[in-house]
Each structure stands twice: as structure tokens, then as C-alpha cells.
Amino acid sequence: MPTRSVKIIQLQHPDTTSYGSSGAGYSSSWFSRLREKMKEMTFFNWVEMFLPCCRWIRTYKWREYLQVDLMAGTTVGIMLVPQ
């Protein structure tokens, strides 16, 4: 029976020393960046964040897609309701 060589890969643990001893410096910088982003957001950015459909509805091609989407939705509804 022939023998095969096996490559052993050593585990690499993340270096936790860059975050400080308790990690508080990392979390406070992350939190401050998040707060800055939130301050820069407009009303429409907030709406798009909570209602993602508002983002794609502006680029929806009504004349091309509406009839096909309605037909697909009706077909799926007819097939799934009896099940």
C-alpha cells in the first residue's frame, strides 16, 4: 500500500494585542465612526435603510417588468395556495 504525504497546516490565532488589553479603544472608535455616518445621513438615506424597496423602486422599469412580474406572482400564488 503506497503512503501519501500529508501537509500539516498550523493554526493561526488572531493577534489581540492591536486592540488593547480590554478592546475598549477599538469599540469606541467604531462607535464614533458609526455616529459620524449617522449624522451625515439624510432623511432619504434613513428611509432607504429601513425600507430597501424604496432604493430599487426608483430604477424599476415599469413598462418592461410589471406585466411579467404580475404574471409570475399570479402563477406562484395559484400554485402555492392549494399546497
Coordinates of C-alpha atoms in Angstrom, one line a residue:
M1 CA 0.0 0.0 0.0
P2 CA 1.6 3.3 -1.0
T3 CA 2.0 6.1 1.5
R4 CA 0.8 9.6 0.9
S5 CA 2.4 12.7 2.3
V6 CA 0.2 14.8 4.5
K7 CA 0.7 18.6 4.7
I8 CA 0.1 19.9 8.2
I9 CA -1.2 23.4 8.4
Q10 CA -0.6 25.2 11.7
L11 CA -3.5 27.1 13.3
Q12 CA -3.0 30.8 13.3
H13 CA -4.7 32.7 16.1
P14 CA -5.6 36.4 15.6
D15 CA -3.4 38.9 17.3
T16 CA -5.4 40.5 20.0
T17 CA -2.7 42.9 21.2
S18 CA -3.5 45.5 18.5
Y19 CA -6.9 46.2 20.1
G20 CA -5.5 47.0 23.5
S21 CA -5.9 45.0 26.7
S22 CA -9.7 45.3 27.0
G23 CA -10.7 46.2 23.5
A24 CA -12.3 49.4 24.6
G25 CA -10.3 51.6 22.2
Y26 CA -11.5 49.6 19.2
S27 CA -15.2 49.7 20.2
S28 CA -15.1 53.4 20.9
S29 CA -13.5 54.2 17.5
W30 CA -16.1 52.0 15.8
F31 CA -18.9 53.7 17.7
S32 CA -17.6 57.2 16.9
R33 CA -17.3 56.3 13.1
L34 CA -20.9 55.0 13.2
R35 CA -22.1 58.2 14.9
E36 CA -20.4 60.3 12.2
K37 CA -22.0 58.3 9.4
M38 CA -25.4 58.6 11.1
K39 CA -25.1 62.4 11.4
E40 CA -24.3 62.6 7.6
M41 CA -27.4 60.6 6.6
T42 CA -30.3 62.5 5.1
F43 CA -34.0 61.7 5.5
F44 CA -34.0 59.7 2.3
N45 CA -31.0 57.7 3.4
W46 CA -32.9 56.7 6.6
V47 CA -35.9 55.7 4.6
E48 CA -33.8 53.6 2.2
M49 CA -32.1 51.9 5.2
F50 CA -35.4 50.8 6.8
L51 CA -37.3 50.3 3.5
P52 CA -34.9 48.8 0.9
C53 CA -37.7 48.6 -1.7
C54 CA -37.5 52.4 -2.0
R55 CA -34.0 52.1 -3.3
W56 CA -34.8 49.8 -6.2
I57 CA -38.3 51.1 -7.0
R58 CA -36.8 54.2 -8.5
T59 CA -34.9 52.2 -11.1
Y60 CA -37.7 49.7 -11.8
K61 CA -38.7 49.6 -15.5
W62 CA -42.4 49.6 -15.2
R63 CA -43.3 49.1 -18.9
E64 CA -40.9 46.2 -19.2
Y65 CA -41.2 44.3 -16.0
L66 CA -44.7 45.0 -14.5
Q67 CA -46.7 42.6 -16.7
V68 CA -44.2 39.8 -16.4
D69 CA -43.9 40.3 -12.6
L70 CA -47.7 40.2 -12.2
M71 CA -47.9 37.0 -14.3
A72 CA -45.2 35.4 -12.2
G73 CA -46.8 36.5 -8.9
T74 CA -50.2 35.2 -10.0
T75 CA -48.7 31.9 -11.1
V76 CA -46.8 31.4 -7.8
G77 CA -49.9 32.4 -5.8
I78 CA -52.2 29.9 -7.7
M79 CA -49.7 27.1 -7.3
L80 CA -48.8 27.7 -3.6
V81 CA -52.3 28.4 -2.2
P82 CA -53.6 24.9 -2.8
Q83 CA -50.5 23.4 -1.3

